[in-house]
């Protein structure tokens, strides 16, 4: 079972190159943007002077805030791209093997349909987040190195300004929890897209999104309620990782800034509240039901 | 002799259509069975039932397993080629071998390396970069490296040229087949494999028309070439099928005394292809 899963995960890695190519591209883009902004910033003498003069004067809170903003930016950008990647991966995961008819080869091996679907789930919940997390760390470390070179070139102290600012572990841990919690929170969508991928004969992208848009609209028009739209759209932006607050609200009202300076952004995260959220578990159950349906379809569908 | 496959009253419906209609048969170890039928006869459905790819009514046992409900256990001792084109095109040969090595307990990496060593297939090539013949060679090499009791080949050489087809079956016989192993083949190219078969089975409209060892065909069936009054007399013996060849009548008979036929013209054992046509056309008429 475990040996099969390792082999199946390798298969996903080989087959879906975007699992590593997309995060790698995001790292490249992020680091290029960071470098460009520093080069452009170097053109402004005042900013440079501020950086040099202020290097020893900036207090620890401000240094932490600066680093959290920069490093957190990488986390959010790569996390968003991870979710886009996950959607496309799930829609393709069980459709591609039917499209190229290789499903008959895969099914000629002593691997159950359940094992195959589990490997797709593990890819969505573990492999993609793991690669994305590695990409975040790489982007953060590369940008820190580039900033260090820049600060040194300006006569500042990178050790004092950046590396000893006390925000690195905070940012790394925040990225880890954020990445993992997003995937688990959006589990029902992962299950749904896998089911669509297993069952549709064509256009998985269209058939994956059309019901998500049309059914809540029909519900509102016919019944007058918004239960489905709340379940789908509100859920997708209301990650219960920050004690009932949205990340965007924390950024807008400056609480994340205060936390970064004073206590670290990890203090905003409520892991207990997240894990005990009924919505999280309900979402995982929905994911399980869609995944079971995908197993059923793969097993009983006639591929000839 | 060990019986590997036992089917009793097996049926498979698709809506109101019975693709396989109440068939019963058995396959013994060490046989090479050719399963023939016209398009839509139910061959592939029957093979899929044997491979556990589809559920069916009736009692079907393959290597002692219920193929649909114990597919994983079954596939450790059975392997199949459904079509030469089914290998995933994006995968590299090396990755494919790694995957099968990791997932198939009866797969021999050293054996497949030896088999592939005779070909021009590069390990770092992607399947999409290989010619159709190379893909078939690769697939067959993988299959032959599995220590399986039953090998199922469904149109394994479809779309390949005659030289490759001959080599394919020659390799199968020389490198794979022995008395411990059993092969079940379906193909429309009957003439190319009849010499390697030990048994044949004809299926038509979901029903089995013929299930016989090759060696018994000569006792059961005869083909008579005749003309004139002798032909009229022969028709009285109720041939399965009659066709015209160069102005003469060629008739296929089942269980008719060869001595009586010998007096009416030239007799011989029908080829599998001719017997197939005779049985199918006879059944249709």
Coordinates of C-alpha atoms in Angstrom, one line a residue:
Chain A
X1 CA 0.0 0.0 0.0
X2 CA 2.7 2.5 1.0
X3 CA 5.0 1.4 -1.7
X4 CA 2.2 1.8 -4.3
X5 CA 1.5 5.3 -2.9
X6 CA 5.1 6.4 -3.3
X7 CA 5.1 5.1 -6.9
X8 CA 1.8 6.8 -7.6
X9 CA 2.9 10.1 -6.2
X10 CA 6.0 9.9 -8.3
X11 CA 3.7 9.3 -11.3
X12 CA 1.8 12.5 -10.4
X13 CA 5.1 14.4 -10.2
X14 CA 6.2 13.1 -13.6
X15 CA 2.9 13.5 -15.3
X16 CA 1.9 16.9 -14.0
X17 CA 5.1 18.9 -14.5
X18 CA 3.2 22.1 -13.4
X19 CA 3.4 20.8 -9.8
X20 CA 7.0 21.9 -9.7
X21 CA 7.2 24.1 -12.8
X22 CA 4.5 26.6 -11.7
X23 CA 6.0 27.2 -8.2
X24 CA 9.5 27.5 -9.8
X25 CA 8.2 30.1 -12.2
X26 CA 6.6 32.0 -9.3
X27 CA 9.9 31.9 -7.4
X28 CA 11.6 33.3 -10.5
X29 CA 9.0 36.0 -11.0
X30 CA 8.9 37.0 -7.3
X31 CA 12.7 37.2 -7.0
X32 CA 12.9 39.2 -10.3
X33 CA 10.3 41.6 -9.0
X34 CA 12.1 42.0 -5.7
X35 CA 15.4 42.6 -7.5
X36 CA 13.8 45.0 -9.9
X37 CA 12.2 47.0 -7.0
X38 CA 15.6 47.2 -5.3
X39 CA 17.3 48.4 -8.4
X40 CA 14.6 50.9 -9.1
X41 CA 14.7 51.9 -5.4
X42 CA 18.4 52.5 -5.6
X43 CA 17.7 55.3 -8.0
X44 CA 16.1 57.3 -5.3
X45 CA 18.8 58.8 -3.2
X46 CA 16.6 59.7 -0.3
X47 CA 15.4 56.1 0.1
X48 CA 18.9 54.9 0.0
X49 CA 20.0 57.4 2.5
X50 CA 17.2 56.4 4.8
X51 CA 18.1 52.8 4.5
X52 CA 21.7 53.5 5.3
X53 CA 21.2 56.0 8.0
X54 CA 18.2 54.3 9.5
X55 CA 19.8 50.9 9.5
X56 CA 21.1 51.2 13.0
X57 CA 18.2 53.3 14.2
X58 CA 15.3 51.3 13.0
X59 CA 13.8 49.5 16.0
X60 CA 13.2 45.8 16.1
X61 CA 9.5 46.1 15.6
X62 CA 9.9 48.1 12.4
X63 CA 12.4 45.6 11.1
X64 CA 10.1 42.7 11.9
X65 CA 7.2 44.6 10.2
X66 CA 9.3 45.2 7.1
X67 CA 10.4 41.6 6.8
X68 CA 6.9 40.2 7.5
X69 CA 5.5 42.4 4.8
X70 CA 8.1 41.4 2.2
X71 CA 8.3 37.7 3.1
X72 CA 4.5 37.4 3.7
X73 CA 4.0 38.9 0.2
X74 CA 5.8 35.9 -1.3
X75 CA 3.7 33.6 0.8
X76 CA 0.4 35.0 -0.3
X77 CA 1.4 35.3 -4.0
X78 CA 2.7 31.7 -4.2
X79 CA -0.3 30.4 -2.1
X80 CA -2.7 31.9 -4.6
X81 CA -0.8 30.4 -7.5
X82 CA -0.8 27.1 -5.6
X83 CA -4.6 27.1 -5.4
X84 CA -4.9 27.9 -9.2
X85 CA -2.4 25.0 -9.8
X86 CA -4.5 22.7 -7.5
X87 CA -7.7 23.4 -9.4
X88 CA -6.1 22.7 -12.8
X89 CA -4.4 19.6 -11.4
X90 CA -7.6 18.2 -10.0
X91 CA -9.5 18.8 -13.2
X92 CA -6.8 17.0 -15.2
X93 CA -5.9 14.3 -12.8
X94 CA -8.4 11.7 -13.8
X95 CA -9.4 13.1 -17.2
X96 CA -6.0 13.0 -18.9
X97 CA -5.6 9.2 -18.5
X98 CA -9.0 8.7 -20.1
X99 CA -8.3 11.2 -22.9
X100 CA -5.1 9.4 -23.9
X101 CA -6.5 6.0 -23.2
X102 CA -3.6 5.1 -20.9
X103 CA -6.2 4.3 -18.2
X104 CA -6.3 0.8 -19.6
X105 CA -2.6 0.4 -19.0
X106 CA -2.8 1.9 -15.5
X107 CA -5.7 -0.4 -14.7
X108 CA -3.7 -3.4 -15.9
X109 CA -1.4 -3.1 -12.9
X110 CA -2.3 -4.4 -9.4
X111 CA -3.4 -1.1 -8.1
X112 CA -6.9 -0.4 -6.9
X113 CA -9.0 2.5 -8.0
X114 CA -9.2 3.6 -4.4
X115 CA -5.4 3.7 -4.2
X116 CA -5.3 5.8 -7.4
X117 CA -7.8 8.4 -6.1
X118 CA -6.0 8.5 -2.7
X119 CA -2.8 9.3 -4.6
X120 CA -4.6 12.2 -6.3
X121 CA -5.8 13.5 -2.9
X122 CA -2.3 13.1 -1.4
X123 CA -1.0 15.1 -4.3
X124 CA -3.5 17.9 -3.8
X125 CA -3.2 18.0 0.0
X126 CA 0.5 17.2 0.5
X127 CA 2.6 17.1 -2.6
X128 CA 1.5 20.4 -4.1
X129 CA 1.6 22.3 -0.8
X130 CA 5.0 20.8 0.0
X131 CA 6.4 21.9 -3.3
X132 CA 4.7 25.3 -2.9
X133 CA 6.1 25.7 0.6
X134 CA 9.6 24.8 -0.6
X135 CA 9.1 27.5 -3.3
X136 CA 8.1 30.1 -0.7
X137 CA 11.1 29.3 1.4
X138 CA 13.3 29.5 -1.7
X139 CA 11.8 32.8 -2.8
X140 CA 12.1 34.2 0.7
X141 CA 15.7 33.1 1.1
X142 CA 16.8 34.3 -2.3
X143 CA 15.1 37.7 -1.7
X144 CA 16.9 37.9 1.7
X145 CA 20.2 37.2 0.0
X146 CA 19.5 39.8 -2.7
X147 CA 18.4 42.3 -0.1
X148 CA 21.5 41.5 1.9
X149 CA 23.8 42.2 -1.0
X150 CA 21.8 45.5 -1.7
X151 CA 22.0 46.6 1.9
X152 CA 25.7 45.8 2.1
X153 CA 26.3 47.7 -1.1
X154 CA 24.5 50.7 0.4
X155 CA 26.8 50.4 3.5
X156 CA 24.1 49.0 5.8
X157 CA 24.2 45.9 8.0
X158 CA 22.2 43.0 6.5
X159 CA 22.7 40.9 9.7
X160 CA 21.2 43.6 11.8
X161 CA 18.5 44.8 9.4
X162 CA 17.4 41.4 8.0
X163 CA 18.7 38.2 9.4
X164 CA 18.6 39.1 13.1
X165 CA 15.3 40.9 12.9
X166 CA 13.5 38.1 14.6
X167 CA 10.9 37.6 11.9
X168 CA 12.3 34.7 9.9
X169 CA 10.9 31.9 11.9
X170 CA 7.6 33.8 12.2
X171 CA 7.4 34.1 8.5
X172 CA 8.4 30.5 7.7
X173 CA 5.9 29.1 10.2
X174 CA 3.2 31.4 9.0
X175 CA 3.7 30.2 5.4
X176 CA 3.6 26.6 6.5
X177 CA 0.3 26.9 8.4
X178 CA -1.2 29.1 5.8
X179 CA -0.4 26.8 2.9
X180 CA -1.6 23.7 4.7
X181 CA -4.8 25.3 6.0
X182 CA -5.8 26.7 2.6
X183 CA -5.8 23.2 1.1
X184 CA -7.7 21.6 3.9
X185 CA -10.2 24.4 4.0
X186 CA -10.9 24.2 0.2
X187 CA -11.1 20.4 0.4
X188 CA -14.7 20.3 -0.9
X189 CA -13.6 22.0 -4.1
X190 CA -10.7 19.5 -4.5
X191 CA -13.2 16.6 -4.1
X192 CA -15.6 18.2 -6.6
X193 CA -13.0 18.9 -9.2
X194 CA -11.6 15.3 -8.9
X195 CA -15.1 14.0 -9.3
X196 CA -15.7 16.1 -12.4
X197 CA -12.3 15.0 -13.8
X198 CA -13.3 11.3 -13.3
X199 CA -16.7 11.6 -14.8
X200 CA -16.8 14.2 -17.5
X201 CA -16.4 13.1 -21.1
X202 CA -15.1 16.5 -22.2
X203 CA -14.4 20.1 -21.1
X204 CA -13.6 19.4 -17.4
X205 CA -12.8 23.1 -16.8
X206 CA -16.2 24.2 -18.1
X207 CA -18.1 21.5 -16.3
X208 CA -16.1 22.0 -13.1
X209 CA -17.1 25.7 -12.8
X210 CA -20.4 25.9 -14.5
X211 CA -22.4 24.1 -11.7
X212 CA -20.6 26.2 -9.1
X213 CA -21.9 29.3 -10.8
X214 CA -25.2 28.2 -12.1
X215 CA -26.7 26.1 -9.3
X216 CA -26.4 28.9 -6.6
X217 CA -27.9 31.3 -9.1
X218 CA -30.8 28.9 -9.7
X219 CA -31.3 28.4 -6.0
X220 CA -31.6 32.2 -5.5
X221 CA -33.9 32.6 -8.5
X222 CA -36.2 29.6 -7.7
X223 CA -36.1 29.3 -3.9
X224 CA -34.9 32.7 -2.9
X225 CA -32.2 31.5 -0.6
X226 CA -28.4 31.8 -0.8
X227 CA -27.4 28.7 1.1
X228 CA -25.3 27.3 -1.8
X229 CA -23.7 30.6 -2.7
X230 CA -22.8 31.1 1.0
X231 CA -21.4 27.6 1.1
X232 CA -19.3 28.1 -2.0
X233 CA -18.3 31.8 -2.4
X234 CA -18.3 32.9 1.3
X235 CA -16.4 29.8 2.3
X236 CA -13.7 30.3 -0.3
X237 CA -12.6 33.6 1.3
X238 CA -13.4 33.0 4.9
X239 CA -10.5 30.9 6.1
X240 CA -11.1 30.4 9.9
X241 CA -7.4 30.5 10.6
X242 CA -7.3 34.0 12.1
X243 CA -9.9 33.7 14.9
X244 CA -13.0 34.4 12.7
X245 CA -11.3 37.3 10.9
X246 CA -10.4 37.4 7.2
X247 CA -6.8 37.9 6.3
X248 CA -7.8 40.9 4.1
X249 CA -9.5 42.5 7.1
X250 CA -6.4 42.1 9.2
X251 CA -4.3 43.7 6.5
X252 CA -6.7 46.6 5.9
X253 CA -7.2 47.6 9.5
X254 CA -3.4 47.3 10.3
X255 CA -3.7 44.6 12.9
X256 CA -1.3 42.4 11.0
X257 CA 1.2 45.3 11.1
X258 CA 0.8 45.7 14.8
X259 CA 1.1 42.0 15.4
X260 CA 4.2 41.8 13.2
X261 CA 5.9 44.6 15.2
X262 CA 4.8 43.5 18.6
X263 CA 4.2 39.8 18.9
X264 CA 4.8 38.2 15.6
X265 CA 2.1 37.2 13.1
X266 CA 1.9 33.7 14.5
X267 CA 0.0 35.3 17.4
X268 CA -2.9 36.0 15.0
X269 CA -3.3 32.4 14.0
X270 CA -5.8 30.3 15.9
X271 CA -4.9 26.7 15.1
X272 CA -7.3 25.3 17.7
X273 CA -10.1 27.4 16.4
X274 CA -9.3 26.3 12.9
X275 CA -9.2 22.6 13.7
X276 CA -12.4 22.7 15.7
X277 CA -14.3 24.6 13.1
X278 CA -17.3 22.5 12.1
X279 CA -17.1 23.9 8.6
X280 CA -13.6 22.5 8.2
X281 CA -14.8 19.0 9.0
X282 CA -18.0 19.3 7.0
X283 CA -15.8 20.4 4.0
X284 CA -13.6 17.3 4.5
X285 CA -16.7 15.1 4.6
X286 CA -17.9 16.6 1.4
X287 CA -14.5 16.0 -0.1
X288 CA -14.6 12.4 1.0
X289 CA -18.0 11.9 -0.6
X290 CA -17.0 13.4 -3.9
X291 CA -13.8 11.3 -3.8
X292 CA -15.8 8.1 -3.1
X293 CA -18.0 9.0 -6.1
X294 CA -14.8 9.5 -8.2
X295 CA -13.6 6.0 -7.2
X296 CA -17.0 4.6 -8.1
X297 CA -17.0 6.2 -11.5
X298 CA -13.5 5.1 -12.3
X299 CA -14.3 1.6 -11.3
X300 CA -17.6 1.2 -13.0
X301 CA -17.1 3.3 -16.1
X302 CA -16.8 1.3 -19.3
X303 CA -13.7 2.6 -21.0
X304 CA -14.0 0.6 -24.3
Chain B
X1 CA -4.5 -30.1 -15.5
X2 CA -5.3 -26.9 -13.6
X3 CA -8.3 -24.9 -14.7
X4 CA -7.5 -21.2 -14.7
X5 CA -10.7 -19.7 -15.9
X6 CA -14.2 -21.0 -15.2
X7 CA -17.3 -19.3 -16.6
X8 CA -20.8 -20.5 -15.9
X9 CA -23.7 -18.8 -17.4
X10 CA -21.9 -15.5 -17.7
X11 CA -23.9 -12.6 -19.1
X12 CA -23.3 -8.9 -19.5
X13 CA -26.0 -6.4 -20.5
X14 CA -25.7 -2.9 -21.7
X15 CA -29.2 -1.6 -21.4
X16 CA -31.4 -4.0 -23.4
X17 CA -28.4 -5.4 -25.4
X18 CA -26.8 -8.6 -24.2
X19 CA -23.2 -8.2 -25.1
X20 CA -22.4 -11.6 -23.6
X21 CA -25.3 -14.0 -23.4
X22 CA -25.1 -16.8 -21.0
X23 CA -21.7 -18.3 -21.9
X24 CA -20.0 -21.1 -20.2
X25 CA -16.4 -22.2 -20.8
X26 CA -13.1 -23.1 -19.1
X27 CA -9.5 -22.4 -19.9
X28 CA -6.8 -24.8 -18.8
X29 CA -3.3 -24.0 -17.8
X30 CA -0.6 -24.2 -20.5
X31 CA -3.0 -23.4 -23.4
X32 CA -3.0 -20.7 -26.0
X33 CA -6.6 -19.9 -26.7
X34 CA -7.7 -17.7 -29.6
X35 CA -11.0 -15.9 -29.1
X36 CA -12.5 -14.8 -32.4
X37 CA -15.6 -13.0 -33.3
X38 CA -16.9 -10.3 -35.6
X39 CA -17.0 -6.7 -34.5
X40 CA -19.5 -6.3 -31.7
X41 CA -19.6 -10.1 -31.0
X42 CA -18.8 -9.6 -27.3
X43 CA -15.1 -10.5 -27.3
X44 CA -13.8 -7.4 -25.6
X45 CA -16.7 -7.5 -23.1
X46 CA -15.9 -11.1 -22.2
X47 CA -12.2 -10.2 -21.8
X48 CA -13.0 -7.2 -19.7
X49 CA -15.1 -9.5 -17.4
X50 CA -12.2 -11.9 -17.2
X51 CA -9.9 -9.0 -16.3
X52 CA -12.2 -7.6 -13.7
X53 CA -12.7 -4.4 -15.7
X54 CA -16.5 -4.9 -15.8
X55 CA -19.0 -6.7 -13.6
X56 CA -21.1 -9.5 -15.0
X57 CA -23.9 -11.9 -14.2
X58 CA -23.2 -15.5 -13.6
X59 CA -20.3 -17.3 -12.0
X60 CA -16.8 -16.3 -13.2
X61 CA -13.6 -17.4 -11.5
X62 CA -10.1 -16.5 -12.8
X63 CA -7.2 -18.1 -10.9
X64 CA -9.7 -18.7 -8.1
X65 CA -10.6 -15.1 -7.8
X66 CA -13.8 -13.2 -8.5
X67 CA -12.2 -10.9 -11.1
X68 CA -14.3 -7.8 -10.4
X69 CA -14.2 -7.9 -6.7
X70 CA -10.7 -9.2 -6.2
X71 CA -9.1 -7.4 -9.1
X72 CA -5.9 -6.3 -7.3
X73 CA -5.1 -9.9 -6.2
X74 CA -6.0 -11.1 -9.7
X75 CA -3.7 -8.6 -11.5
X76 CA -0.7 -9.8 -9.6
X77 CA -0.9 -13.0 -11.6
X78 CA -2.5 -11.9 -14.8
X79 CA -1.5 -9.3 -17.3
X80 CA -2.9 -7.9 -20.4
X81 CA -2.4 -5.7 -23.4
X82 CA -5.6 -4.0 -24.4
X83 CA -4.1 -2.1 -27.3
X84 CA -0.6 -1.1 -28.4
X85 CA -1.5 2.6 -28.0
X86 CA -2.4 2.6 -24.4
X87 CA 1.0 3.3 -22.8
X88 CA 1.0 6.9 -21.5
X89 CA 2.7 9.1 -24.1
X90 CA 4.2 11.5 -21.6
X91 CA 6.2 9.0 -19.6
X92 CA 9.9 8.2 -20.1
X93 CA 10.8 4.5 -20.6
X94 CA 12.9 4.6 -17.4
X95 CA 10.1 6.0 -15.4
X96 CA 7.7 3.4 -16.8
X97 CA 10.0 0.6 -15.7
X98 CA 10.5 2.2 -12.3
X99 CA 6.7 2.5 -11.8
X100 CA 6.0 -1.1 -12.8
X101 CA 8.9 -2.4 -10.7
X102 CA 7.5 -0.5 -7.7
X103 CA 3.9 -1.6 -8.1
X104 CA 4.0 -5.1 -9.5
X105 CA 5.3 -7.8 -7.1
X106 CA 5.9 -10.3 -10.0
X107 CA 7.7 -8.0 -12.3
X108 CA 11.4 -8.7 -13.0
X109 CA 13.5 -5.6 -13.7
X110 CA 16.4 -7.6 -14.9
X111 CA 14.3 -9.6 -17.3
X112 CA 12.8 -6.5 -18.9
X113 CA 16.2 -4.9 -19.1
X114 CA 17.4 -8.0 -21.0
X115 CA 14.5 -8.0 -23.3
X116 CA 14.8 -4.2 -24.0
X117 CA 18.5 -4.7 -24.6
X118 CA 17.7 -6.4 -27.8
X119 CA 15.8 -3.4 -29.1
X120 CA 16.7 0.1 -30.0
X121 CA 14.5 1.6 -27.3
X122 CA 16.4 4.3 -25.3
X123 CA 15.7 4.4 -21.6
X124 CA 15.4 8.2 -21.5
X125 CA 13.1 8.4 -24.5
X126 CA 9.5 9.4 -23.9
X127 CA 6.9 7.0 -25.2
X128 CA 5.6 9.7 -27.6
X129 CA 9.0 9.7 -29.2
X130 CA 8.9 6.0 -30.0
X131 CA 7.6 4.5 -33.2
X132 CA 4.4 2.5 -33.0
X133 CA 6.4 -0.7 -33.3
X134 CA 8.7 0.3 -30.5
X135 CA 5.8 1.1 -28.2
X136 CA 4.4 -2.4 -28.9
X137 CA 7.9 -3.8 -28.2
X138 CA 8.1 -1.9 -25.0
X139 CA 4.7 -3.0 -23.9
X140 CA 5.3 -6.6 -24.7
X141 CA 8.7 -6.5 -23.0
X142 CA 7.0 -5.2 -19.8
X143 CA 4.3 -7.9 -20.0
X144 CA 6.8 -10.7 -20.7
X145 CA 8.8 -9.6 -17.6
X146 CA 5.8 -10.3 -15.4
X147 CA 5.7 -13.8 -14.0
X148 CA 2.0 -14.1 -14.7
X149 CA -0.1 -17.2 -15.0
X150 CA -2.5 -15.8 -17.5
X151 CA -1.7 -13.3 -20.3
X152 CA -4.6 -11.7 -22.1
X153 CA -3.9 -10.0 -25.5
X154 CA -6.7 -8.0 -27.0
X155 CA -5.7 -7.0 -30.6
X156 CA -2.1 -6.7 -29.5
X157 CA -0.7 -6.0 -33.0
X158 CA -3.4 -3.7 -34.3
X159 CA -2.0 -1.3 -36.8
X160 CA 1.5 -2.9 -36.9
X161 CA 3.2 -4.1 -40.1
X162 CA 3.4 -7.8 -41.0
X163 CA 7.1 -8.1 -40.0
X164 CA 6.5 -6.8 -36.6
X165 CA 3.4 -8.9 -36.1
X166 CA 5.4 -12.1 -37.0
X167 CA 8.2 -11.1 -34.6
X168 CA 5.7 -10.3 -31.9
X169 CA 4.2 -13.7 -31.9
X170 CA 7.6 -15.4 -32.4
X171 CA 9.0 -13.6 -29.3
X172 CA 5.9 -14.5 -27.4
X173 CA 6.4 -18.1 -28.0
X174 CA 10.2 -18.3 -27.6
X175 CA 10.6 -15.9 -24.7
X176 CA 7.4 -16.2 -22.7
X177 CA 5.2 -19.2 -23.3
X178 CA 5.7 -22.5 -21.4
X179 CA 3.5 -25.1 -19.9
X180 CA 3.0 -23.1 -16.8
X181 CA 1.6 -20.1 -18.6
X182 CA -1.6 -19.5 -20.4
X183 CA -2.4 -17.0 -23.2
X184 CA -5.7 -15.7 -24.3
X185 CA -5.6 -13.8 -27.6
X186 CA -8.2 -12.0 -29.6
X187 CA -7.4 -10.7 -33.1
X188 CA -8.9 -10.3 -36.5
X189 CA -5.7 -11.5 -38.1
X190 CA -6.7 -15.1 -37.6
X191 CA -4.3 -16.6 -40.2
X192 CA -1.3 -15.2 -38.5
X193 CA -1.8 -16.9 -35.2
X194 CA -3.7 -20.1 -35.9
X195 CA -0.4 -22.0 -36.0
X196 CA 0.5 -21.1 -32.4
X197 CA -3.0 -21.8 -30.9
X198 CA -3.8 -24.9 -28.9
X199 CA -7.5 -24.0 -28.6
X200 CA -10.0 -21.8 -30.3
X201 CA -13.3 -20.2 -29.3
X202 CA -15.7 -18.4 -31.6
X203 CA -18.2 -15.9 -30.2
X204 CA -21.0 -14.3 -32.1
X205 CA -23.9 -12.1 -30.8
X206 CA -22.6 -12.8 -27.3
X207 CA -22.9 -16.5 -27.6
X208 CA -20.1 -19.1 -28.0
X209 CA -20.3 -20.8 -31.4
X210 CA -17.3 -23.0 -31.0
X211 CA -15.0 -24.0 -28.2
X212 CA -12.5 -26.7 -29.2
X213 CA -8.9 -27.8 -29.1
X214 CA -7.2 -27.2 -32.4
X215 CA -6.3 -30.9 -32.7
X216 CA -10.0 -31.8 -32.6
X217 CA -10.9 -29.6 -35.5
X218 CA -9.8 -32.2 -38.1
X219 CA -12.1 -34.8 -36.5
X220 CA -15.1 -32.5 -36.3
X221 CA -14.9 -30.3 -39.4
X222 CA -14.1 -30.9 -43.0
X223 CA -14.0 -28.7 -46.1
X224 CA -15.1 -30.2 -49.4
X225 CA -14.3 -28.8 -52.8
X226 CA -16.7 -30.1 -55.3
X227 CA -18.8 -29.3 -58.4
X228 CA -21.7 -30.6 -60.5
X229 CA -23.9 -33.4 -59.3
X230 CA -21.5 -34.2 -56.5
X231 CA -22.1 -30.7 -55.2
X232 CA -25.9 -31.3 -55.2
X233 CA -25.4 -34.5 -53.3
X234 CA -23.1 -32.8 -50.8
X235 CA -25.7 -30.1 -50.2
X236 CA -27.9 -32.9 -49.0
X237 CA -25.5 -33.5 -46.2
X238 CA -26.4 -30.0 -44.8
X239 CA -23.1 -28.0 -45.0
X240 CA -22.6 -25.2 -42.5
X241 CA -21.6 -22.9 -45.2
X242 CA -21.0 -22.9 -48.9
X243 CA -19.0 -20.5 -51.1
X244 CA -17.8 -20.4 -54.7
X245 CA -14.1 -20.6 -55.6
X246 CA -13.1 -20.6 -59.3
X247 CA -16.4 -22.1 -60.4
X248 CA -16.3 -24.8 -57.7
X249 CA -18.3 -25.1 -54.5
X250 CA -16.5 -25.2 -51.3
X251 CA -18.6 -26.5 -48.4
X252 CA -17.8 -26.7 -44.7
X253 CA -19.2 -29.6 -42.8
X254 CA -19.5 -30.4 -39.1
X255 CA -19.6 -34.0 -37.8
X256 CA -20.1 -35.5 -41.2
X257 CA -18.4 -38.8 -42.1
X258 CA -15.2 -38.0 -44.0
X259 CA -15.5 -41.2 -46.0
X260 CA -18.8 -40.0 -47.5
X261 CA -17.3 -36.6 -48.3
X262 CA -14.2 -38.1 -49.9
X263 CA -16.4 -39.7 -52.5
X264 CA -17.8 -36.3 -53.5
X265 CA -14.6 -34.3 -54.0
X266 CA -11.4 -33.1 -52.5
X267 CA -11.5 -32.7 -48.7
X268 CA -9.3 -31.0 -46.2
X269 CA -9.3 -29.6 -42.7
X270 CA -10.7 -26.0 -43.0
X271 CA -8.4 -23.2 -41.9
X272 CA -9.5 -21.4 -38.7
X273 CA -10.4 -18.3 -40.8
X274 CA -12.6 -20.4 -43.1
X275 CA -14.2 -22.2 -40.2
X276 CA -14.8 -18.9 -38.5
X277 CA -16.6 -17.6 -41.5
X278 CA -18.6 -20.8 -42.0
X279 CA -19.7 -20.8 -38.3
X280 CA -20.6 -17.1 -38.2
X281 CA -22.3 -17.0 -41.6
X282 CA -24.0 -20.4 -40.8
X283 CA -25.2 -19.0 -37.5
X284 CA -26.5 -15.8 -39.2
X285 CA -28.4 -17.6 -41.9

